[in-house]
Short mmCIF file of C-alpha atoms in Angstrom, two decimals:
data_model
loop_
_atom_site.label_atom_id
_atom_site.label_comp_id
_atom_site.label_asym_id
_atom_site.label_seq_id
_atom_site.Cartn_x
_atom_site.Cartn_y
_atom_site.Cartn_z
CA UNK A 1 146.06 -228.66 93.44
CA UNK A 2 149.40 -230.31 94.34
CA UNK A 3 151.22 -227.21 93.12
CA UNK A 4 150.07 -225.20 96.14
CA UNK A 5 153.13 -224.53 98.33
CA UNK A 6 151.51 -225.70 101.54
CA UNK A 7 150.71 -229.05 100.00
CA UNK A 8 154.21 -229.80 98.71
CA UNK A 9 154.84 -232.46 101.35
CA UNK A 10 152.58 -235.44 101.21
CA UNK A 11 151.14 -235.91 104.66
CA UNK A 12 148.62 -238.41 105.83
CA UNK A 13 145.02 -237.34 106.20
CA UNK A 14 143.43 -235.33 107.74
CA UNK A 15 144.80 -232.33 105.88
CA UNK A 16 145.84 -229.14 107.62
CA UNK A 17 142.45 -227.57 106.96
CA UNK A 18 140.57 -230.62 108.17
CA UNK A 19 142.55 -230.59 111.42
CA UNK A 20 141.79 -226.92 111.98
CA UNK A 21 138.10 -227.49 111.29
CA UNK A 22 138.09 -230.31 113.83
CA UNK A 23 139.66 -228.13 116.55
CA UNK A 24 137.30 -225.22 115.82
CA UNK A 25 134.34 -227.60 116.09
CA UNK A 26 135.69 -229.01 119.37
CA UNK A 27 136.04 -225.51 120.85
CA UNK A 28 132.53 -224.50 119.81
CA UNK A 29 130.63 -227.63 120.77
CA UNK A 30 132.53 -229.27 123.61
CA UNK A 31 134.19 -226.30 125.32
CA UNK A 32 132.13 -223.16 124.73
CA UNK A 33 128.76 -224.82 125.28
CA UNK A 34 129.86 -226.62 128.45
CA UNK A 35 131.91 -224.14 130.48
CA UNK A 36 129.99 -222.04 132.97
CA UNK A 37 132.62 -219.30 133.42
CA UNK A 38 131.40 -216.78 130.83
CA UNK A 39 134.81 -215.17 130.39
CA UNK A 40 136.31 -218.56 129.54
CA UNK A 41 133.39 -219.30 127.24
CA UNK A 42 133.97 -216.02 125.42
CA UNK A 43 137.66 -216.82 124.96
CA UNK A 44 136.83 -220.29 123.65
CA UNK A 45 134.58 -218.69 121.02
CA UNK A 46 137.31 -216.20 120.12
CA UNK A 47 139.71 -219.13 119.70
CA UNK A 48 137.24 -221.01 117.47
CA UNK A 49 136.72 -217.88 115.40
CA UNK A 50 140.48 -217.36 115.01
CA UNK A 51 140.74 -220.89 113.62
CA UNK A 52 138.08 -220.18 111.01
CA UNK A 53 140.24 -217.21 109.90
CA UNK A 54 143.21 -219.55 109.48
CA UNK A 55 141.02 -221.98 107.53
CA UNK A 56 139.93 -219.28 105.08
CA UNK A 57 143.46 -217.95 104.79
CA UNK A 58 144.76 -221.41 103.86
CA UNK A 59 142.05 -221.61 101.25
CA UNK A 60 142.26 -218.13 99.71
CA UNK A 61 145.43 -216.47 100.98
CA UNK A 62 147.73 -217.30 98.10
CA UNK A 63 145.19 -216.34 95.41
CA UNK A 64 144.36 -213.06 97.12
CA UNK A 65 148.05 -212.19 97.59
CA UNK A 66 148.72 -212.71 93.87
CA UNK A 67 145.74 -210.57 92.91
CA UNK A 68 146.89 -207.83 95.27
CA UNK A 69 150.38 -207.91 93.76
CA UNK A 70 149.00 -207.67 90.23
CA UNK A 71 147.01 -204.56 91.18
CA UNK A 72 149.96 -202.95 92.98
CA UNK A 73 152.37 -203.57 90.07
CA UNK A 74 149.99 -201.76 87.77
CA UNK A 75 149.20 -198.98 90.23
CA UNK A 76 152.84 -198.18 91.04
CA UNK A 77 154.22 -199.17 87.64
CA UNK A 78 156.96 -201.53 88.84
CA UNK A 79 158.13 -204.98 87.77
CA UNK A 80 157.64 -208.12 89.79
CA UNK A 81 160.39 -210.04 91.58
CA UNK A 82 160.18 -213.78 92.25
CA UNK A 83 158.95 -213.22 95.81
CA UNK A 84 155.23 -212.44 95.87
CA UNK A 85 155.08 -211.68 99.57
CA UNK A 86 158.09 -209.32 99.53
CA UNK A 87 156.69 -207.54 96.47
CA UNK A 88 153.37 -206.88 98.17
CA UNK A 89 155.04 -205.73 101.36
CA UNK A 90 157.43 -203.30 99.63
CA UNK A 91 154.78 -201.88 97.36
CA UNK A 92 152.26 -201.47 100.17
CA UNK A 93 154.87 -199.57 102.18
CA UNK A 94 155.57 -197.37 99.19
CA UNK A 95 151.86 -196.79 98.67
CA UNK A 96 151.35 -195.83 102.33
CA UNK A 97 154.31 -193.44 102.09
CA UNK A 98 152.94 -191.75 98.97
CA UNK A 99 149.47 -191.34 100.46
CA UNK A 100 150.91 -189.75 103.58
CA UNK A 101 153.10 -187.43 101.48
CA UNK A 102 149.94 -186.12 99.85
CA UNK A 103 150.70 -187.65 96.44
CA UNK A 104 147.33 -189.40 96.21
CA UNK A 105 145.10 -186.53 97.28
CA UNK A 106 143.34 -185.84 93.99
CA UNK A 107 142.82 -186.84 90.41
CA UNK A 108 142.99 -190.17 88.64
CA UNK A 109 145.83 -191.47 90.87
CA UNK A 110 143.68 -190.86 93.96
CA UNK A 111 140.80 -192.75 92.39
CA UNK A 112 143.01 -195.67 91.37
CA UNK A 113 144.61 -195.80 94.82
CA UNK A 114 141.24 -195.64 96.56
CA UNK A 115 139.82 -198.44 94.42
CA UNK A 116 142.85 -200.65 95.07
CA UNK A 117 142.88 -199.99 98.81
CA UNK A 118 139.16 -200.66 99.16
CA UNK A 119 139.45 -203.89 97.18
CA UNK A 120 142.35 -204.97 99.40
CA UNK A 121 140.40 -204.25 102.58
CA UNK A 122 137.44 -206.24 101.21
CA UNK A 123 139.78 -209.14 100.48
CA UNK A 124 141.25 -208.97 104.00
CA UNK A 125 137.69 -209.19 105.33
CA UNK A 126 136.89 -212.17 103.09
CA UNK A 127 139.47 -213.94 105.23
CA UNK A 128 139.03 -212.20 108.59
CA UNK A 129 135.26 -211.71 108.81
CA UNK A 130 133.11 -212.49 105.74
CA UNK A 131 129.90 -212.17 107.80
CA UNK A 132 130.75 -208.59 108.72
CA UNK A 133 131.55 -207.83 105.08
CA UNK A 134 128.19 -209.22 103.99
CA UNK A 135 126.33 -207.26 106.67
CA UNK A 136 127.95 -203.96 105.70
CA UNK A 137 127.49 -204.56 101.99
CA UNK A 138 123.77 -205.19 102.37
CA UNK A 139 123.30 -201.96 104.22
CA UNK A 140 122.05 -199.04 102.19
CA UNK A 141 123.43 -195.81 103.41
CA UNK B 1 151.52 -212.92 138.29
CA UNK B 2 149.87 -215.43 140.64
CA UNK B 3 148.21 -213.79 143.60
CA UNK B 4 145.94 -215.71 145.93
CA UNK B 5 142.74 -214.11 147.25
CA UNK B 6 143.94 -214.92 150.79
CA UNK B 7 147.17 -213.00 150.24
CA UNK B 8 145.31 -210.01 148.81
CA UNK B 9 142.73 -210.12 151.59
CA UNK B 10 145.40 -210.01 154.31
CA UNK B 11 147.27 -207.15 152.63
CA UNK B 12 144.06 -205.19 152.14
CA UNK B 13 142.88 -205.71 155.72
CA UNK B 14 146.26 -204.61 157.09
CA UNK B 15 146.23 -201.37 155.09
CA UNK B 16 142.61 -200.57 155.85
CA UNK B 17 143.06 -201.30 159.54
CA UNK B 18 145.85 -198.75 159.68
CA UNK B 19 143.93 -196.19 157.63
CA UNK B 20 140.63 -196.45 159.51
CA UNK B 21 142.13 -197.02 162.97
CA UNK B 22 139.51 -199.71 163.34
CA UNK B 23 139.04 -203.43 163.12
CA UNK B 24 138.08 -204.28 159.53
CA UNK B 25 136.90 -207.38 157.71
CA UNK B 26 137.18 -208.11 153.98
CA UNK B 27 134.80 -210.80 152.72
CA UNK B 28 133.59 -212.38 149.49
CA UNK B 29 136.73 -211.39 147.65
CA UNK B 30 136.59 -212.68 144.07
CA UNK B 31 138.23 -211.86 140.76
CA UNK B 32 135.81 -210.30 138.25
CA UNK B 33 138.26 -209.67 135.42
CA UNK B 34 141.97 -209.87 135.15
CA UNK B 35 144.69 -209.52 132.61
CA UNK B 36 148.31 -208.54 132.74
CA UNK B 37 147.46 -204.83 132.75
CA UNK B 38 144.71 -204.65 135.33
CA UNK B 39 142.71 -206.73 137.78
CA UNK B 40 139.20 -206.11 139.00
CA UNK B 41 138.03 -207.72 142.24
CA UNK B 42 134.70 -207.63 144.01
CA UNK B 43 134.58 -207.54 147.83
CA UNK B 44 132.57 -206.57 150.87
CA UNK B 45 134.18 -204.53 153.61
CA UNK B 46 133.05 -203.89 157.14
CA UNK B 47 134.66 -201.27 159.33
CA UNK B 48 133.85 -201.84 163.02
CA UNK B 49 134.27 -198.39 164.51
CA UNK B 50 135.33 -194.79 163.99
CA UNK B 51 134.28 -192.15 161.43
CA UNK B 52 134.10 -194.62 158.58
CA UNK B 53 132.33 -197.45 160.41
CA UNK B 54 129.85 -199.41 158.34
CA UNK B 55 129.50 -201.95 155.58
CA UNK B 56 130.73 -201.27 152.06
CA UNK B 57 130.13 -203.11 148.79
CA UNK B 58 133.24 -202.41 146.77
CA UNK B 59 135.31 -203.20 143.74
CA UNK B 60 139.08 -203.16 143.90
CA UNK B 61 141.04 -202.16 140.83
CA UNK B 62 144.67 -203.07 140.76
CA UNK B 63 146.99 -201.71 138.09
CA UNK B 64 149.65 -204.04 136.77
CA UNK B 65 151.14 -202.20 133.76
CA UNK B 66 150.60 -202.16 129.99
CA UNK B 67 148.51 -199.61 128.11
CA UNK B 68 146.47 -199.47 124.93
CA UNK B 69 147.37 -195.86 124.09
CA UNK B 70 150.53 -194.12 125.23
CA UNK B 71 148.67 -191.31 126.97
CA UNK B 72 146.21 -193.45 128.95
CA UNK B 73 146.05 -192.35 132.59
CA UNK B 74 147.64 -194.34 135.37
CA UNK B 75 145.33 -195.40 138.18
CA UNK B 76 146.32 -192.52 140.46
CA UNK B 77 145.35 -189.87 137.91
CA UNK B 78 142.24 -191.79 136.92
CA UNK B 79 141.21 -191.81 140.58
CA UNK B 80 141.67 -188.03 140.73
CA UNK B 81 139.55 -187.62 137.63
CA UNK B 82 136.82 -189.76 139.18
CA UNK B 83 136.87 -187.59 142.31
CA UNK B 84 136.35 -184.47 140.19
CA UNK B 85 133.55 -186.18 138.26
CA UNK B 86 131.89 -187.25 141.49
CA UNK B 87 132.09 -183.73 142.89
CA UNK B 88 130.56 -182.45 139.62
CA UNK B 89 127.37 -184.55 139.99
CA UNK B 90 128.36 -187.05 137.32
CA UNK B 91 126.95 -190.52 138.00
CA UNK B 92 129.82 -192.88 138.70
CA UNK B 93 130.92 -195.31 141.39
CA UNK B 94 132.11 -193.30 144.39
CA UNK B 95 135.93 -193.40 144.45
CA UNK B 96 136.46 -194.42 148.07
CA UNK B 97 140.21 -194.61 148.47
CA UNK B 98 143.42 -194.82 146.48
CA UNK B 99 146.11 -197.17 147.77
CA UNK B 100 149.48 -196.30 146.19
CA UNK B 101 151.10 -199.60 147.13
CA UNK B 102 149.06 -202.75 147.61
CA UNK B 103 151.46 -205.69 147.29
CA UNK B 104 153.72 -203.56 145.13
CA UNK B 105 151.01 -202.18 142.84
CA UNK B 106 148.69 -199.15 142.90
CA UNK B 107 145.07 -199.97 143.68
CA UNK B 108 141.76 -198.17 144.16
CA UNK B 109 138.59 -199.05 146.03
CA UNK B 110 135.36 -197.91 144.37
CA UNK B 111 131.76 -198.43 145.38
CA UNK B 112 130.10 -201.32 143.58
CA UNK B 113 127.12 -200.38 141.40
CA UNK B 114 124.66 -203.13 140.57
CA UNK B 115 123.65 -203.34 136.93
CA UNK B 116 124.63 -204.56 133.50
CA UNK B 117 127.72 -203.44 131.57
CA UNK B 118 127.90 -206.04 128.78
CA UNK B 119 127.02 -204.26 125.53
CA UNK B 120 125.41 -207.23 123.79
CA UNK B 121 122.99 -207.74 126.66
CA UNK B 122 122.07 -204.06 126.91
CA UNK B 123 121.40 -204.03 123.15
CA UNK B 124 119.41 -207.31 123.03
CA UNK B 125 117.89 -208.40 126.34
CA UNK B 126 114.17 -207.78 126.86
CA UNK B 127 114.98 -206.67 130.43
CA UNK B 128 116.47 -203.45 129.07
CA UNK B 129 113.69 -202.47 126.66
CA UNK B 130 112.68 -199.49 128.78
CA UNK B 131 116.32 -198.64 129.49
CA UNK B 132 117.05 -198.53 125.75
CA UNK B 133 114.40 -195.83 125.31
CA UNK B 134 115.85 -193.68 128.07
CA UNK B 135 119.60 -194.23 127.71
CA UNK B 136 120.33 -191.93 124.74
CA UNK B 137 118.85 -188.84 126.41
CA UNK B 138 120.35 -189.77 129.80
CA UNK B 139 123.78 -190.21 128.25
CA UNK B 140 123.47 -186.94 126.32
CA UNK B 141 122.56 -184.99 129.45
CA UNK B 142 125.33 -186.69 131.46
CA UNK B 143 127.95 -185.94 128.80
CA UNK B 144 126.99 -182.25 128.89
CA UNK B 145 127.59 -182.35 132.65
CA UNK B 146 131.11 -183.71 132.12
CA UNK B 147 131.87 -181.21 129.37
CA UNK B 148 130.87 -178.20 131.44
CA UNK B 149 133.22 -178.97 134.34
CA UNK B 150 135.57 -176.04 134.79
CA UNK B 151 138.95 -177.25 133.55
CA UNK B 152 140.86 -174.27 134.97
CA UNK B 153 139.30 -174.41 138.42
CA UNK B 154 140.34 -178.04 138.83
CA UNK B 155 143.79 -177.40 137.34
CA UNK B 156 143.13 -180.24 134.93
CA UNK B 157 145.82 -179.12 132.51
CA UNK B 158 148.36 -180.15 135.13
CA UNK B 159 147.55 -183.83 135.02
CA UNK B 160 145.45 -184.58 131.94
CA UNK B 161 146.83 -185.02 128.41
CA UNK B 162 145.95 -182.06 126.19
CA UNK B 163 147.00 -180.62 122.84
CA UNK B 164 149.88 -178.12 122.93
CA UNK B 165 148.74 -174.54 122.27
CA UNK B 166 149.84 -174.52 118.65
CA UNK B 167 147.69 -177.54 117.76
CA UNK B 168 143.94 -177.89 117.36
CA UNK B 169 142.62 -181.02 119.13
CA UNK B 170 141.99 -182.68 115.76
CA UNK B 171 145.49 -181.98 114.46
CA UNK B 172 146.99 -183.19 117.72
CA UNK B 173 145.06 -186.46 117.47
CA UNK B 174 146.14 -186.91 113.84
CA UNK B 175 149.77 -186.28 114.75
CA UNK B 176 149.65 -188.95 117.43
CA UNK B 177 147.93 -191.41 115.11
CA UNK B 178 150.66 -190.88 112.52
CA UNK B 179 153.40 -191.53 115.08
CA UNK B 180 151.54 -194.49 116.45
CA UNK B 181 151.17 -196.04 112.98
CA UNK B 182 154.90 -195.61 112.44
CA UNK B 183 155.56 -197.44 115.71
CA UNK B 184 153.29 -200.29 114.63
CA UNK B 185 155.53 -200.66 111.59
CA UNK B 186 152.97 -202.40 109.35
CA UNK B 187 151.74 -200.35 106.37
CA UNK B 188 148.01 -199.51 106.40
CA UNK B 189 147.12 -197.54 103.25
CA UNK B 190 143.41 -197.44 104.19
CA UNK B 191 144.22 -195.69 107.47
CA UNK B 192 146.65 -193.38 105.64
CA UNK B 193 143.81 -192.38 103.28
CA UNK B 194 141.68 -191.68 106.35
CA UNK B 195 144.43 -189.56 107.88
CA UNK B 196 144.87 -187.54 104.67
CA UNK B 197 141.13 -186.89 104.59
CA UNK B 198 141.30 -185.75 108.21
CA UNK B 199 144.15 -183.33 107.39
CA UNK B 200 142.30 -181.89 104.42
CA UNK B 201 139.00 -181.48 106.25
CA UNK B 202 140.31 -180.28 109.59
CA UNK B 203 137.68 -178.21 111.42
CA UNK B 204 138.58 -175.00 113.25
CA UNK B 205 139.61 -175.52 116.88
CA UNK B 206 136.78 -175.31 119.43
CA UNK B 207 136.55 -172.11 121.48
CA UNK B 208 137.63 -173.91 124.62
CA UNK B 209 139.17 -177.25 125.36
CA UNK B 210 136.76 -179.31 127.41
CA UNK B 211 137.24 -182.26 129.67
CA UNK B 212 136.51 -185.47 127.74
CA UNK B 213 135.67 -188.86 129.17
CA UNK B 214 137.54 -190.42 126.26
CA UNK B 215 135.65 -193.74 126.02
CA UNK B 216 132.01 -192.72 126.33
CA UNK B 217 129.79 -195.49 124.94
CA UNK B 218 127.52 -198.45 125.63
CA UNK B 219 129.83 -201.02 127.22
CA UNK B 220 131.37 -198.47 129.58
CA UNK B 221 128.17 -197.61 131.40
CA UNK B 222 126.30 -199.47 134.12
CA UNK B 223 122.66 -199.89 133.12
CA UNK B 224 119.55 -201.13 134.95
CA UNK B 225 115.90 -201.31 133.90
CA UNK B 226 115.52 -197.55 134.32
CA UNK B 227 118.54 -196.78 132.19
CA UNK B 228 121.81 -195.12 133.14
CA UNK B 229 123.29 -195.94 136.56
CA UNK B 230 126.89 -194.84 136.21
CA UNK B 231 129.79 -194.09 133.91
CA UNK B 232 132.90 -196.29 134.08
CA UNK B 233 136.41 -196.44 132.62
CA UNK B 234 137.91 -192.96 132.92
CA UNK B 235 141.45 -193.91 131.92
CA UNK B 236 141.26 -192.19 128.51
CA UNK B 237 140.19 -188.85 129.99
CA UNK B 238 141.89 -185.89 128.37
CA UNK B 239 141.21 -182.32 127.26
CA UNK B 240 140.02 -181.74 123.72
CA UNK B 241 137.15 -181.15 121.30
CA UNK B 242 133.68 -182.05 122.67
CA UNK B 243 132.79 -183.66 119.32
CA UNK B 244 135.29 -186.41 120.07
CA UNK B 245 133.10 -187.71 122.93
CA UNK B 246 129.89 -186.89 121.08
CA UNK B 247 130.72 -189.08 118.09
CA UNK B 248 132.44 -191.97 119.89
CA UNK B 249 129.25 -193.82 121.00
CA UNK B 250 128.05 -193.77 117.36
CA UNK B 251 130.86 -195.91 115.96
CA UNK B 252 129.76 -199.08 114.21
CA UNK B 253 131.98 -201.17 116.46
CA UNK B 254 129.96 -200.03 119.50
CA UNK B 255 126.62 -201.16 118.04
CA UNK B 256 127.18 -204.76 119.14
CA UNK B 257 125.93 -206.23 115.88
CA UNK B 258 122.79 -204.08 115.74
CA UNK B 259 124.24 -201.89 113.01
CA UNK B 260 121.08 -200.10 111.88
CA UNK B 261 120.83 -198.17 115.14
CA UNK B 262 123.73 -195.72 115.11
CA UNK B 263 123.75 -194.85 118.80
CA UNK B 264 125.21 -197.93 120.45
CA UNK B 265 122.89 -200.32 118.61
CA UNK B 266 119.93 -199.07 120.65
CA UNK B 267 118.62 -195.92 118.92
CA UNK B 268 119.25 -193.26 116.31
CA UNK B 269 121.35 -190.48 117.85
CA UNK B 270 118.60 -187.81 117.82
CA UNK B 271 117.65 -188.09 121.52
CA UNK B 272 121.30 -188.20 122.55
CA UNK B 273 122.14 -185.03 120.61
CA UNK B 274 118.93 -183.22 121.61
CA UNK B 275 119.53 -183.87 125.31
CA UNK B 276 123.12 -182.71 125.00
CA UNK B 277 122.09 -179.57 123.14
CA UNK B 278 119.44 -178.76 125.75
CA UNK B 279 121.77 -179.33 128.68
CA UNK B 280 124.69 -177.41 127.19
CA UNK B 281 122.68 -174.73 125.36
CA UNK B 282 124.48 -175.34 122.07
CA UNK B 283 123.58 -176.43 118.56
CA UNK B 284 125.56 -179.33 117.18
CA UNK B 285 127.05 -179.32 113.70
CA UNK B 286 126.46 -182.63 111.83
CA UNK B 287 129.57 -182.06 109.69
CA UNK B 288 131.73 -181.99 112.81
CA UNK B 289 130.07 -185.11 114.14
CA UNK B 290 130.91 -186.84 110.85
CA UNK B 291 134.51 -185.60 110.97
CA UNK B 292 135.05 -186.99 114.46
CA UNK B 293 133.38 -190.28 113.56
CA UNK B 294 136.05 -190.70 110.88
CA UNK B 295 138.81 -189.67 113.29
CA UNK B 296 137.54 -191.96 116.02
CA UNK B 297 137.34 -194.92 113.64
CA UNK B 298 140.97 -194.37 112.62
CA UNK B 299 141.86 -194.03 116.30
CA UNK B 300 140.18 -197.26 117.31
CA UNK B 301 141.74 -199.05 114.31
CA UNK B 302 145.17 -197.96 115.54
CA UNK B 303 144.16 -199.00 119.06
CA UNK B 304 143.41 -202.49 117.76
CA UNK B 305 146.82 -202.65 116.10
CA UNK B 306 148.41 -201.57 119.39
CA UNK B 307 146.56 -204.29 121.29
CA UNK B 308 147.73 -206.90 118.78
CA UNK B 309 151.32 -205.66 119.29
CA UNK B 310 151.00 -206.13 123.04
CA UNK B 311 150.40 -209.79 122.28
CA UNK B 312 153.03 -210.05 119.52
CA UNK B 313 155.77 -208.38 121.59
CA UNK B 314 155.18 -210.82 124.46
CA UNK B 315 154.27 -207.93 126.77
CA UNK B 316 150.81 -209.38 127.32
CA UNK B 317 150.17 -212.71 125.55
CA UNK B 318 146.41 -212.73 125.02
CA UNK B 319 144.35 -214.40 122.31
CA UNK B 320 141.73 -211.66 122.27
CA UNK B 321 144.38 -208.98 121.74
CA UNK B 322 145.93 -211.09 118.98
CA UNK B 323 142.59 -211.39 117.21
CA UNK B 324 142.16 -207.59 117.19
CA UNK B 325 145.00 -207.42 114.65
CA UNK B 326 142.63 -209.06 112.17
CA UNK B 327 139.63 -206.96 113.21
CA UNK B 328 141.38 -203.76 112.12
CA UNK B 329 140.17 -204.37 108.54
CA UNK B 330 136.57 -203.92 109.71
CA UNK B 331 137.37 -200.38 110.80
CA UNK B 332 139.39 -199.75 107.65
CA UNK B 333 136.34 -200.55 105.53
CA UNK B 334 134.25 -198.25 107.71
CA UNK B 335 136.75 -195.39 107.29
CA UNK B 336 136.77 -195.83 103.50
CA UNK B 337 132.98 -195.90 103.34
CA UNK B 338 132.77 -192.75 105.46
CA UNK B 339 135.19 -190.72 103.33
CA UNK B 340 134.38 -192.09 99.86
CA UNK B 341 133.36 -189.22 97.58
CA UNK B 342 133.52 -186.66 100.40
#
């Protein structure tokens, strides 16, 4: 676990994630449930929710980014550089460009692109809103 | 922009005194909602004498700048649109007066309608059980009323956004979404797939462009126990394809968590469509409804990205806007589900 980039510097406890959890809890229990102004209450809940996104991103972000890169390299048939983030950004731009140019309209490339894009959106939601993802997945259309 | 209620009250009383040629009193002034782009105040006004003498329960809207979509109406044009709607028997708060310069900003006074606007409450609270039964048909009938307003007679082309003659409304919307995505600068392959699908399934243009509300849904209507009281938020009014308004209230994001009920989380859309069909003497095409649901989901996804940029650019620092940047993925999944295999 010490190989993770965000844990390279040894800091005292609590960890980054534990601090975020503490602030999210504070916002939910001590702020949101005690303020009477409902607009302020709503914003406190938004803030708490944003922190849970950051928590999940710290936990899964790196793994998901690497998986996304692996899929993109295969899909677009390119070789990796030593910068995972830059790779994903460049390839996603290229993918968006090709879709818009009509190069992914039909056939096996369309299917591969669609599968990759859907998987990527699902992974974004695992970070941004796993409850929503679960709700939509359980729905039978 | 700090502005004290006392300062606003004095400015308002001075303007209204001059306009009514009467002694006036503004009371109970309080801020209902306020951001960097717009403020909404509640107030009571009494006019002592003259033609307009009486007591008024009002809201004051004050425009400060900043827009979600490039072609959103400014307050002056929105006020004009509300006047036309009012004259066309659409239920909405009476637009009392437009003030071009109230402490340096345009403002409008509208009558205050009592009722609920918060979507979650309309969808869940027991108080609105009866309202939930009636709302779909009421909203369908009311939408038909808006759509049959004579665009030419009111010269609406002169001040409302509309597609240029060589574009169908759908193609015009797609074009704008493409430009808008380029401005955002972040690649969104899921939205690009949606846009390609929209290009390849473009419906023929409607016979006539109609006047659209542009944001017709639960959340933008005032509701009481009997159902619909009035229609709010006319700033996205434009001319286009009626199916754009007809499909907008069906979007998953406007179901307030009650996803199984497609019309605003309160009902299936049957009553809404039937009432519209009856009132407008047309038959709706489900394929077109589906097409515009896809388009509207892409549009709202891009709207979320725009809101996040308003925060990121420093134009309007706002946590809620920032969080919309991460909500875009919800709409992306919806778009993909809607077009998959079609």
